[in-house]
Short mmCIF file of C-alpha atoms and ligand atoms in Angstrom, two decimals:
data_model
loop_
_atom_site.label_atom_id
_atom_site.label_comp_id
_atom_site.label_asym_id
_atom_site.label_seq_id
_atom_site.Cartn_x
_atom_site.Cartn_y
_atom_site.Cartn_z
CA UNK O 1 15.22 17.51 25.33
CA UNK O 2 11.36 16.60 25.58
CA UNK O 3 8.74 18.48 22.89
CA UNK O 4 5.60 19.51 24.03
CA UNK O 5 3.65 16.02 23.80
CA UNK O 6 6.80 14.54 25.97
CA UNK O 7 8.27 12.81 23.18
CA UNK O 8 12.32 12.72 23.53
CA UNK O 9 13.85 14.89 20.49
CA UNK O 10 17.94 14.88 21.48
CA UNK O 11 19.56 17.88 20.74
CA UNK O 12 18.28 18.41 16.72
CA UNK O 13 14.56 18.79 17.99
CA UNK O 14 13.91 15.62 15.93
CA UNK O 15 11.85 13.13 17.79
CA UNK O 16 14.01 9.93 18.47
CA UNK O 17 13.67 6.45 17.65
CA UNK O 18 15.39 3.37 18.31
CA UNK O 19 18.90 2.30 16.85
CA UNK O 20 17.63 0.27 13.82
CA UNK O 21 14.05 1.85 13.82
CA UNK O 22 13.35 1.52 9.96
CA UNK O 23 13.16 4.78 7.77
CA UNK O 24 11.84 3.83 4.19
CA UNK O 25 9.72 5.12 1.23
CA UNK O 26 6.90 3.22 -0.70
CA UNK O 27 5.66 3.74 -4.37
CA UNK O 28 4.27 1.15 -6.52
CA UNK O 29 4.59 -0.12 -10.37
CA UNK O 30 1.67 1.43 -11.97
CA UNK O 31 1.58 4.90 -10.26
CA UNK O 32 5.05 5.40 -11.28
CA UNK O 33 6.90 3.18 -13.72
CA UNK O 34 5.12 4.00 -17.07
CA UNK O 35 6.52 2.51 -20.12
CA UNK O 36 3.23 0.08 -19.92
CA UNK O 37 3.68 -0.54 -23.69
CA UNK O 38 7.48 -1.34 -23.74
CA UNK O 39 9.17 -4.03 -23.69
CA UNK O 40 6.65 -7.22 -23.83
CA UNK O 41 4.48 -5.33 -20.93
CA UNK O 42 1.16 -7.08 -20.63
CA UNK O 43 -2.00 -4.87 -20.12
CA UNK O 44 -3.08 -4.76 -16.46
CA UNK O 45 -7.26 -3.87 -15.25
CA UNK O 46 -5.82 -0.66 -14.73
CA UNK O 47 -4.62 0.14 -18.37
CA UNK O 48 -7.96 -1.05 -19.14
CA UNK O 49 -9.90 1.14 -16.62
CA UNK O 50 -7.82 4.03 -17.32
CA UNK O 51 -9.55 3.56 -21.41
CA UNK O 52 -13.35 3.33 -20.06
CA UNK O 53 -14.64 6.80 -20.21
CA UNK O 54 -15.27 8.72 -17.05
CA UNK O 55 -13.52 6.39 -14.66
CA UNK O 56 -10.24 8.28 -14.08
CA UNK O 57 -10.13 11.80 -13.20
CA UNK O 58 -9.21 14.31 -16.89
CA UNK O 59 -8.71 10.70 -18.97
CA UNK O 60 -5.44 10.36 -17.17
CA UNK O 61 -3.49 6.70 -17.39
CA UNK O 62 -0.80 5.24 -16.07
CA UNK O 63 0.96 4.87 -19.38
CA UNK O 64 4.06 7.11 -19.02
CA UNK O 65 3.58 8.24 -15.14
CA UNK O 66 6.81 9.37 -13.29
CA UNK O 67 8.59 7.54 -16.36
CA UNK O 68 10.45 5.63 -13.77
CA UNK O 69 11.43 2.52 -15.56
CA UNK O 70 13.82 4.76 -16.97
CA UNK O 71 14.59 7.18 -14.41
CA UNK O 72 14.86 4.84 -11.74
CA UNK O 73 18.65 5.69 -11.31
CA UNK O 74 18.31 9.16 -10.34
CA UNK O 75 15.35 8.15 -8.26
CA UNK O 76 17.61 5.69 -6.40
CA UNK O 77 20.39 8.57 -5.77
CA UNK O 78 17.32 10.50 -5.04
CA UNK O 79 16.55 8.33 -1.98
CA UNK O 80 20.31 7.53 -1.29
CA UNK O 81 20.43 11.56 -0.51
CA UNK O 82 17.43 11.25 1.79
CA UNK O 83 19.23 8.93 3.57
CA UNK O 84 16.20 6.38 3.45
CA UNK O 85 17.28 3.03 4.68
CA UNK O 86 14.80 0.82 2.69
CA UNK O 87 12.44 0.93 0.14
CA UNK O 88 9.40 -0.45 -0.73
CA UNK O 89 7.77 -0.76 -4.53
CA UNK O 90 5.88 -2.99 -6.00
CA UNK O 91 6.33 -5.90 -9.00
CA UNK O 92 4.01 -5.44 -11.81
CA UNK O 93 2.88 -8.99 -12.81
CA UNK O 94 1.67 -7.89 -16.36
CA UNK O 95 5.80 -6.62 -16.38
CA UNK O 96 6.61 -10.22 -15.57
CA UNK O 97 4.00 -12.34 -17.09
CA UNK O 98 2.36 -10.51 -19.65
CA UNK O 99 -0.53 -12.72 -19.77
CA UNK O 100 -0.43 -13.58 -16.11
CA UNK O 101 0.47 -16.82 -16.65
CA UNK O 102 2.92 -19.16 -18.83
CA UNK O 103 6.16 -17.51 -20.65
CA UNK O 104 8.13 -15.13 -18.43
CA UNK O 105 9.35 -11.56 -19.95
CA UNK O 106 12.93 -11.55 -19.47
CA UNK O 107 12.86 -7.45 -20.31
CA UNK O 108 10.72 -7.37 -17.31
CA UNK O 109 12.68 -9.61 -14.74
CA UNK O 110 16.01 -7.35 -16.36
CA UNK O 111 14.44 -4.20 -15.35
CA UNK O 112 13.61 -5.13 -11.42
CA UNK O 113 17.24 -6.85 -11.23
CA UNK O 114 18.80 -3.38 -12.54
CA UNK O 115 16.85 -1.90 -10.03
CA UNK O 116 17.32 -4.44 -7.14
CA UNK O 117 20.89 -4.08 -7.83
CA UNK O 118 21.11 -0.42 -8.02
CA UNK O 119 19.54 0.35 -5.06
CA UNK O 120 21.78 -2.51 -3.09
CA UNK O 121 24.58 -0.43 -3.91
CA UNK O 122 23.43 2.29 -2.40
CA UNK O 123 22.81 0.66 0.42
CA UNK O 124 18.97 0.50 0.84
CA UNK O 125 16.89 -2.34 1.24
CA UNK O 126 14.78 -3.13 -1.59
CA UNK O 127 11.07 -4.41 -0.45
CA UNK O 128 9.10 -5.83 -2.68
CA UNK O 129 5.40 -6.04 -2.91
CA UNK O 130 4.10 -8.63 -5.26
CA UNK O 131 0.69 -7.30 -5.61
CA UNK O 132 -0.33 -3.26 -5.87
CA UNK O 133 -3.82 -4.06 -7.84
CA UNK O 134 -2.53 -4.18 -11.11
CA UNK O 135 -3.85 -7.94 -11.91
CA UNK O 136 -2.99 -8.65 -15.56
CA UNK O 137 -5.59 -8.58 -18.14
CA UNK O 138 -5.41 -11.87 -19.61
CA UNK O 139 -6.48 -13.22 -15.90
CA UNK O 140 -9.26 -10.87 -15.34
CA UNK O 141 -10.46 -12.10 -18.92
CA UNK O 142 -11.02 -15.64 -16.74
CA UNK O 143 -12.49 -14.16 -14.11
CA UNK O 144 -9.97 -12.52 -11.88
CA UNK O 145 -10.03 -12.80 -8.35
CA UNK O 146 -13.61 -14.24 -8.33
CA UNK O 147 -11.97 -17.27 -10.38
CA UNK O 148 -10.47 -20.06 -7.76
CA UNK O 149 -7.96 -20.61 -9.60
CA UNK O 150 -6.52 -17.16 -9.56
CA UNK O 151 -5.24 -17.85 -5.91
CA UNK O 152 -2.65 -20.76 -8.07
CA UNK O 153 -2.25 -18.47 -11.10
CA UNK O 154 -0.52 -15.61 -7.89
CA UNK O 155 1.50 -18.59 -6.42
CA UNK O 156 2.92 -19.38 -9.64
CA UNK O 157 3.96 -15.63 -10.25
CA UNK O 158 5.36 -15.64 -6.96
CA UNK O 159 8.03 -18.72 -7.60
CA UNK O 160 8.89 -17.00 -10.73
CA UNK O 161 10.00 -13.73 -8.69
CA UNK O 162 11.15 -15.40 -5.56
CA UNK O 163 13.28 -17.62 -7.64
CA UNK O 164 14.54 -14.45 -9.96
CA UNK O 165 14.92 -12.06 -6.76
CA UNK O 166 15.22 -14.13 -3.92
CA UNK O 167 19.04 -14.21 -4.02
CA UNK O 168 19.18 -10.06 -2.97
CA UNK O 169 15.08 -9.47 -1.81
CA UNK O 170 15.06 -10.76 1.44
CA UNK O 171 11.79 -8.25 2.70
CA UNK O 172 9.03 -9.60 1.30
CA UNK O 173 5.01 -8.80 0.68
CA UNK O 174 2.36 -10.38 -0.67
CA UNK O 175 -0.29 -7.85 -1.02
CA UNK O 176 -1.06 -4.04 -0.53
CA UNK O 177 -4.23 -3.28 0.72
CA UNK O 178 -6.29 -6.14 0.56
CA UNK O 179 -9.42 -4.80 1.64
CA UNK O 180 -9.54 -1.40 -0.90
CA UNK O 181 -8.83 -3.38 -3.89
CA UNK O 182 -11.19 -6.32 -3.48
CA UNK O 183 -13.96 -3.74 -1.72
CA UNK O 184 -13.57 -0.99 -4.46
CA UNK O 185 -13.19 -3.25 -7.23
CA UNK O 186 -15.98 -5.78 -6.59
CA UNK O 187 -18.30 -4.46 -4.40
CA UNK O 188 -18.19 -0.25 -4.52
CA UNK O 189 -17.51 -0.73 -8.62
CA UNK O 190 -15.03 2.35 -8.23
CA UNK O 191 -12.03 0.39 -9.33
CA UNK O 192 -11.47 -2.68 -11.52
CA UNK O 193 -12.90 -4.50 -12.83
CA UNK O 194 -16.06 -2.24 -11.80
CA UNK O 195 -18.21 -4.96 -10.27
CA UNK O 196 -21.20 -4.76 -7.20
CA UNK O 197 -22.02 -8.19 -6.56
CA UNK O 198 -21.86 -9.62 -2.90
CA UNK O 199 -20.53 -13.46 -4.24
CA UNK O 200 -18.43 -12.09 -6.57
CA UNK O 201 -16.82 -10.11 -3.51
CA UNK O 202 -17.07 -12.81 -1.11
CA UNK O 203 -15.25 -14.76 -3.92
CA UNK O 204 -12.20 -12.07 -4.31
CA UNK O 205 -12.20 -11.82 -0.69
CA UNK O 206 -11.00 -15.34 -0.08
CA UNK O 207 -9.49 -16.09 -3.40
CA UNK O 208 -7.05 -13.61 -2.53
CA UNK O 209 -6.39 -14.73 1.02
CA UNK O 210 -5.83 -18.71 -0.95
CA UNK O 211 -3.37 -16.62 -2.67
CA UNK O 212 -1.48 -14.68 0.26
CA UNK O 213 -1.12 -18.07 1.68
CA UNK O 214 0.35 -20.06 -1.41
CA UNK O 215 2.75 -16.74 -2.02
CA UNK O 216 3.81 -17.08 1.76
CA UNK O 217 4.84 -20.37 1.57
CA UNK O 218 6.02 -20.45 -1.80
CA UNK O 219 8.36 -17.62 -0.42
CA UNK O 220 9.75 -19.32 2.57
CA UNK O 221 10.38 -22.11 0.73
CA UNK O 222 11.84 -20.52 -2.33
CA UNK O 223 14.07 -17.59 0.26
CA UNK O 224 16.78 -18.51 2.61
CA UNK O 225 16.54 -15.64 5.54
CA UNK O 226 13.49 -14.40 3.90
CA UNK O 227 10.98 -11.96 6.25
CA UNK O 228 7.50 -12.13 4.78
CA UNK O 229 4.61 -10.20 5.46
CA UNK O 230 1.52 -8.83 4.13
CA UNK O 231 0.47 -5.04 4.18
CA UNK O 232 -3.06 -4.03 5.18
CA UNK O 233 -5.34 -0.76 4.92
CA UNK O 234 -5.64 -0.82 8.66
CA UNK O 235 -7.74 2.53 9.50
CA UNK O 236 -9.39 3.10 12.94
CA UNK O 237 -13.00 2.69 12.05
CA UNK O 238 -15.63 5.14 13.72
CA UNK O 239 -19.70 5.19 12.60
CA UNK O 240 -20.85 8.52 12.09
CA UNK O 241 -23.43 9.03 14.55
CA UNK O 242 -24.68 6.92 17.39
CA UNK O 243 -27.92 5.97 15.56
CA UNK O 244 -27.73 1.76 16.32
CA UNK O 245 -27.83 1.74 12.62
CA UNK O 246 -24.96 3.63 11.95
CA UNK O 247 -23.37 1.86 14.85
CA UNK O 248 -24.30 -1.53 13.30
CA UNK O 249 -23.08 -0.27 9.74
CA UNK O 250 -19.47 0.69 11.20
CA UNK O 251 -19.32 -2.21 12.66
CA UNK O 252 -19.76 -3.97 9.54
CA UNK O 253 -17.43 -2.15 7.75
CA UNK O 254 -15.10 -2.32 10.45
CA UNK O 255 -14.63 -6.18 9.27
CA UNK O 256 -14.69 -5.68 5.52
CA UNK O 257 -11.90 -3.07 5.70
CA UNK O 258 -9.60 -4.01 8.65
CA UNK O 259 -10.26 -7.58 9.52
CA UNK O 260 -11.32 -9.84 7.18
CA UNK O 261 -8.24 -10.66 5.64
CA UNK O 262 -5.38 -10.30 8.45
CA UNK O 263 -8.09 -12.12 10.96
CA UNK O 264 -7.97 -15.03 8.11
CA UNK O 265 -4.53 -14.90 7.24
CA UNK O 266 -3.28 -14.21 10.89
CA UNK O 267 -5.52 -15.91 13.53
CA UNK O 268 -7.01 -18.61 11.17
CA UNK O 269 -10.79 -17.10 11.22
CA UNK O 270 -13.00 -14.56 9.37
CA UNK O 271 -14.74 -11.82 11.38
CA UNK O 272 -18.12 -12.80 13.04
CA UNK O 273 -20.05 -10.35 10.71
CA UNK O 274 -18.24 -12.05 7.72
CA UNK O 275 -18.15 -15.55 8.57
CA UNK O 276 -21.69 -16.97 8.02
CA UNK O 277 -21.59 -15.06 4.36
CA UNK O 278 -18.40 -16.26 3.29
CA UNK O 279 -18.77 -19.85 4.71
CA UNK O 280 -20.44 -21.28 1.01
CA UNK O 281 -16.99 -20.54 -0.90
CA UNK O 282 -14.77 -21.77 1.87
CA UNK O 283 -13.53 -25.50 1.75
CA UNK O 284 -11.93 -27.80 3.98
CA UNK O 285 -8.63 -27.12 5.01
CA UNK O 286 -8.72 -23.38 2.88
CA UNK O 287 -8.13 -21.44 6.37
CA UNK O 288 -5.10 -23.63 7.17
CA UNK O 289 -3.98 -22.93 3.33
CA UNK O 290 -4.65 -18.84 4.18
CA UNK O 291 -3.02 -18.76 7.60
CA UNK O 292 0.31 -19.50 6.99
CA UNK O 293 2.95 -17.53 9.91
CA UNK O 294 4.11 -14.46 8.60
CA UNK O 295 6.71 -12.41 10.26
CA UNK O 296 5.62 -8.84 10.45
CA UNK O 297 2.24 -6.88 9.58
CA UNK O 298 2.15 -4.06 7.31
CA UNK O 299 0.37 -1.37 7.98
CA UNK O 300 -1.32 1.21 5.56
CA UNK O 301 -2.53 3.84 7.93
CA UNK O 302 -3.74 7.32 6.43
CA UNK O 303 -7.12 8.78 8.30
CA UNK O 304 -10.20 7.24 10.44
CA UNK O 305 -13.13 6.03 8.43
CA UNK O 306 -16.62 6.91 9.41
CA UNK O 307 -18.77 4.82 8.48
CA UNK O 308 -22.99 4.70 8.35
CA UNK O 309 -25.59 2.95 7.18
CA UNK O 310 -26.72 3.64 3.60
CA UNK O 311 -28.89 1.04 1.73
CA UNK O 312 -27.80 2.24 -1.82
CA UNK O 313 -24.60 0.28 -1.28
CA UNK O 314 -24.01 -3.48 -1.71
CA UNK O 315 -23.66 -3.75 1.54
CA UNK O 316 -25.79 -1.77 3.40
CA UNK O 317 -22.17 0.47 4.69
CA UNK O 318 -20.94 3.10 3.14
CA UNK O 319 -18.79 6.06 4.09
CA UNK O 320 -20.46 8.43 6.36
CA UNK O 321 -20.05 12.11 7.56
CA UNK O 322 -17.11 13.22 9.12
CA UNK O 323 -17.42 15.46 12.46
CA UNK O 324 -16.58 19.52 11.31
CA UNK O 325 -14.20 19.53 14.25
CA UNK O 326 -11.66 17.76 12.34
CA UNK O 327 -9.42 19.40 10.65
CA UNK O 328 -8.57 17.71 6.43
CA UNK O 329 -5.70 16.77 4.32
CA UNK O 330 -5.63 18.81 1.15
CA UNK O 331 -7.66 15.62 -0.28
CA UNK O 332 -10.42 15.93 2.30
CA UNK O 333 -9.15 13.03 4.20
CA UNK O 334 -9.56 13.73 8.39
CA UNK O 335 -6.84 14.26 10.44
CA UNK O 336 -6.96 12.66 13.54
CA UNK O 337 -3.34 11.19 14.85
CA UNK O 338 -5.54 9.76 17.93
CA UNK O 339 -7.03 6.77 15.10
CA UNK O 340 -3.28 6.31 14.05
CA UNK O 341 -2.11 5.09 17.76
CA UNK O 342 -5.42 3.24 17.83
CA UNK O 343 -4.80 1.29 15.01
CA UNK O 344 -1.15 0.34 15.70
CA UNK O 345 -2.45 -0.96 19.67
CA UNK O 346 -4.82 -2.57 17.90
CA UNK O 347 -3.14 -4.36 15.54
CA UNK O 348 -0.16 -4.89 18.19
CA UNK O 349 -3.06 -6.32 20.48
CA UNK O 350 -4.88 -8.52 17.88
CA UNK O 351 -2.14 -9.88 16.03
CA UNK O 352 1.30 -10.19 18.47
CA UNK O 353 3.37 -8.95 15.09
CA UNK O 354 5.80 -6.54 15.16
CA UNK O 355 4.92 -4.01 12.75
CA UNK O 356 6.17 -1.94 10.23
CA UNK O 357 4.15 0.99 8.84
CA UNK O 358 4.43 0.68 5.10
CA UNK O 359 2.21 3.61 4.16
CA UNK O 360 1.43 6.99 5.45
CA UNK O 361 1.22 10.32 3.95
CA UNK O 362 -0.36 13.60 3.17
CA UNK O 363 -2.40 14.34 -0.09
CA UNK O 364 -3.15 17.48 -1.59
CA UNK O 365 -4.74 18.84 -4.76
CA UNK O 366 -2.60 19.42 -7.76
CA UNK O 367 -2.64 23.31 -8.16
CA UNK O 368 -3.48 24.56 -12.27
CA UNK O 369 -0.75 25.97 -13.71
CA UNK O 370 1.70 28.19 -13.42
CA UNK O 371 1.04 27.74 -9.48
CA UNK O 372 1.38 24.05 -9.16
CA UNK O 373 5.01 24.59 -7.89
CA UNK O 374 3.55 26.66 -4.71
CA UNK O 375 3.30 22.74 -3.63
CA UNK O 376 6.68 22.26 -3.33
CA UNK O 377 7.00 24.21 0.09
CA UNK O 378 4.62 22.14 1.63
CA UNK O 379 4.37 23.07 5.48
CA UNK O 380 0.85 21.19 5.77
CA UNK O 381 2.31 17.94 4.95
CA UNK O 382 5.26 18.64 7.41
CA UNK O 383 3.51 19.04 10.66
CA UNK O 384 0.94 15.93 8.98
CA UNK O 385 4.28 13.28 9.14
CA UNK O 386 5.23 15.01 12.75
CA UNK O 387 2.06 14.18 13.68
CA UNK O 388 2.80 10.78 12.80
CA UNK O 389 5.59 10.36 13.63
CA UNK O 390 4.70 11.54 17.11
CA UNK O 391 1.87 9.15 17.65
CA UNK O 392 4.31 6.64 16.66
CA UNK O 393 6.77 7.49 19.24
CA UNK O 394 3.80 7.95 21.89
CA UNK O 395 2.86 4.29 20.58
CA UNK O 396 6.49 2.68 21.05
CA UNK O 397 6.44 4.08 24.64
CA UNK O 398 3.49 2.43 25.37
CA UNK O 399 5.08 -1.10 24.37
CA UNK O 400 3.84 -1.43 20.91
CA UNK O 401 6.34 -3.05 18.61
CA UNK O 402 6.55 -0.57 15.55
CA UNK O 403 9.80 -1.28 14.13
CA UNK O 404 9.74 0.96 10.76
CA UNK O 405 8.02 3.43 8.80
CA UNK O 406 7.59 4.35 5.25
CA UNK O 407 6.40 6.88 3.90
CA UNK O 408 3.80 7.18 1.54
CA UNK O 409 5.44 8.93 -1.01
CA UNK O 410 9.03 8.96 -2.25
CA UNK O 411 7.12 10.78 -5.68
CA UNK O 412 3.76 12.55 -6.76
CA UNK O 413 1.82 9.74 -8.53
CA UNK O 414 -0.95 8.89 -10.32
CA UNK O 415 -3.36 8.60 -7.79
CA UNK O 416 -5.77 6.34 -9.10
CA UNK O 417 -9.09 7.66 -10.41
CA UNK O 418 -7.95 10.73 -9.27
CA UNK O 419 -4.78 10.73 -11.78
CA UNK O 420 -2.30 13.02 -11.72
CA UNK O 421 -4.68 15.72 -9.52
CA UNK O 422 -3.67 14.18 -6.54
CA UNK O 423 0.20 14.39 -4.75
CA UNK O 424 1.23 12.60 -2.04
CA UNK O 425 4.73 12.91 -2.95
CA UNK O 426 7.91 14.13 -1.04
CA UNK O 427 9.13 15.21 -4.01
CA UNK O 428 7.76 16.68 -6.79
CA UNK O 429 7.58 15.63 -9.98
CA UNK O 430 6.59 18.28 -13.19
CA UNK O 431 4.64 15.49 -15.05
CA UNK O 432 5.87 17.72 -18.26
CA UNK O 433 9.52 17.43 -17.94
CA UNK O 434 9.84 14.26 -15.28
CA UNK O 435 11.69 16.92 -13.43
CA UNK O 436 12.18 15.73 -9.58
CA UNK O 437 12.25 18.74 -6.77
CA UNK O 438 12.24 17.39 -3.35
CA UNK O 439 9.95 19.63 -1.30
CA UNK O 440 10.20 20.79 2.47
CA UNK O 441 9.04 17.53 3.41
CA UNK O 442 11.81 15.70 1.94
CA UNK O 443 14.38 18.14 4.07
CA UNK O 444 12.29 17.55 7.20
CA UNK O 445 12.40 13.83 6.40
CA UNK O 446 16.21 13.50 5.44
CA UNK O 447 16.46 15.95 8.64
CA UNK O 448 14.61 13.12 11.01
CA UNK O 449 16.55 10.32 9.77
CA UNK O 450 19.72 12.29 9.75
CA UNK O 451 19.13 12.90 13.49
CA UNK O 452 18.35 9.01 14.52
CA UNK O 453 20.95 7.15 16.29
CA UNK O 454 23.45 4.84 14.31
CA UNK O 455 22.46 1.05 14.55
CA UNK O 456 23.65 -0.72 17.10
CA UNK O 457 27.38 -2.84 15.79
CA UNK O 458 26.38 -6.02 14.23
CA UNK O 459 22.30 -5.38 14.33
CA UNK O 460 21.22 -5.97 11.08
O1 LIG W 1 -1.83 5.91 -3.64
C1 LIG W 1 -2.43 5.08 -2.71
C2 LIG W 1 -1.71 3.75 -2.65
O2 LIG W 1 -1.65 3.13 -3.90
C3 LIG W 1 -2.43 2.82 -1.70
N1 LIG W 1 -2.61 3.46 -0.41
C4 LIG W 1 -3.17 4.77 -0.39
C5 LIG W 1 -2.41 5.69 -1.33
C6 LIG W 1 -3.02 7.10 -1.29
O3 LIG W 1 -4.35 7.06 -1.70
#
């Protein structure tokens, strides 16, 4: 049976994939685990941001969130009765290092082995993520990512978890979203630690692609059979009019947010744009340290950027006007699944990776009570993943090697400095009871991967 766009759906209407295509879920530590104070916790930049007034939508923090380090077993049967073959969440360093550095937190390395373990027994692949932004404290106290040594400071973090996890993680990632955290947090001031200053952004830029590289190789040396790779905010990037300045500007941005660190880390080079500015803080034999081989690229994709010229900003970009003929996520992000096939030939063009989509999803705006449950038939976010999901059919049939998808995500969140307004969840979760309620999306989901064929005998 064909659908409308072509795409083969079998008999359930579902659109099919290969056998072993990858179905998966991402969160990450501070959106969802709470308990920051517990058990020898460190304080990350976000506990801190979360305190300075204004920054995060209503005062909200990550301090108790979806209360998963202690609901993480019914979140792991949660996912066992999606059917979800992998998933993907993220270490907090603070959890492991309190102070970023020096004495370990055994609590911390207990809770991830509970739930390594407990989600090995039900049969899906835990992927870790070393880094989702919450940089401990202690280390931003020295300077964070603008400090050299930071990029040592990650490496030794990462021997600590590869040797600790290494044994049962075999999917691992350095990073999520390279560009966002080092642009938002050093150059747009949205995010921590709230800085505009072009060094101190050319510094994070390439301390944290030192880093990537010592965690890479730190990993391959410390993981028999280990698959490393590194996950990127990788968003088809359009300027909002065809003024030359706005042309110029997109261009520009273009490089900050998709290229400079998987051009670095992947083909040994920063982006044209990027290169002269960035030159003073690189030394010899730093992009041989960065561009280590990696074995798949991880892609964050969500919604075209448009981008123009706008000399308030740091760097002369900022984001621009989207055209009224697209039609918006419940966020206001566009919807366009034209920029999503764009971005994986792309990235399948630029890079020769196969690649795994670690990231997509639909957000919408937490409704006031007593109608906030409305969101829990959620037909918008439906035909959002078909979309997807379509596009990434179309993209396999073109020759591009996607080999997995997560998406983006297993629960409603804190979302940032939007808190708890925001929900990009397949589930919901009633912040006032940590009650879970999958919504349509997480039928249609379980329905799609329900419908896939088996793997093949003895794939992997
Ligand atoms: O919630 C975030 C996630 O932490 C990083 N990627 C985008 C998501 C939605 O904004």
């Amino acid at each position: 049976m064909a659908s409308q766009d072509g795409t083969d759906t079998g008999r359930t209407g579902m659109p099919l994939f290969p056998a072993g295509f990858l179905w998966g879920t991402s969160t990450s530590a501070y959106q969802i685990e709470g308990a920051t104070s517990e058990d020898g916790r460190g304080q990350s930049v976000w506990d801190s941001f979360c305190r300075m007034s204004g920054r995060v939508n209503n005062g909200h923090t990550g301090d108790v969130a979806c209360d998963h380090y202690h609901l993480w077993p019914g979140d792991v049967r949660l996912m066992r009765s999606l059917g979800v073959g992998a998933y993907r969440f993220s270490l907090a360093w603070p959890r492991l290092l309190p102070r970023g550095r020096g004495r370990a937190n055994e609590a911390g390395l207990d809770f991830y082995d509970r739930l390594i373990d407990g989600l090995l027994e039900a049969g899906i692949e835990p992927w870790a993520t070393l880094y989702h932004w919450d940089l401990p404290q202690a280390l931003d106290d020295l300077g964070g990512w603008t400090n050299r040594d930071c990029a040592g400071w990650f490496a030794d973090y990462a021997v600590l978890a590869a040797r600790r996890f290494g044994d049962r993680v075999k999917h691992w990632a350095t990073f999520n979203e390279f560009s966002v955290f080092t642009l938002f947090g050093y150059a747009f001031g949205w995010a921590p630690p709230s800085i505009s200053d072009r060094t101190a952004h050319l510094q994070a830029i390439h301390h944290v692609n030192l880093a990537h590289g010592d965690a890479v190789a730190v990993l391959r040396r410390s993981v028999p059979g280990a698959s490393i790779g590194a996950i990127h905010s990788f968003q088809t990037c359009r300027p909002s009019s065809e003024e030359p300045a706005d042309v110029e500007a997109a261009a520009l941005f273009d490089e900050h947010w998709n290229l400079c660190f998987p051009d670095a880390q992947i083909l040994g080079r920063y982006p044209p744009r990027i290169a002269a500015a960035i030159d003073p803080f690189v030394r010899a034999g730093d992009l041989a340290r960065v561009c280590q081989p990696v074995d798949w690229f991880g892609m964050n994709h969500y919604a075209p950027i448009y981008g123009h010229a706008d000399p308030q900003m740091l760097w002369g970009f900022g984001f621009g006007a989207v055209p009224d003929s697209l039609p918006r996520t419940g966020v206001g992000w566009p919807i366009d699944h034209s920029a999503f096939e764009t971005s994986l030939a792309l990235a399948w063009n630029r890079y020769r990776l196969p690649i795994y989509v670690t990231e997509n999803g639909f957000g919408t705006q937490s409704r006031p009570e007593p109608d906030e449950r409305a969101e829990i038939d959620d037909p918008a976010r439906v035909a959002y993943l078909e979309g997807s999901v379509a596009a990434m059919r179309r993209s396999l049939d073109q020759g591009i090697g996607v080999k997995g998808y997560f998406v983006w995500s297993l629960l409603d969140n804190f979302e940032w400095g939007a808190g708890y307004g925001d929900r990009f969840g397949i589930v919901f979760v009633d912040y006032r009871t940590q009650e879970r309620i999958p919504k349509a999306s997480a039928r249609w989901y379980a329905a799609l991967i329900g419908a896939q064929p088996p793997p093949a005998p003895g794939a992997e």
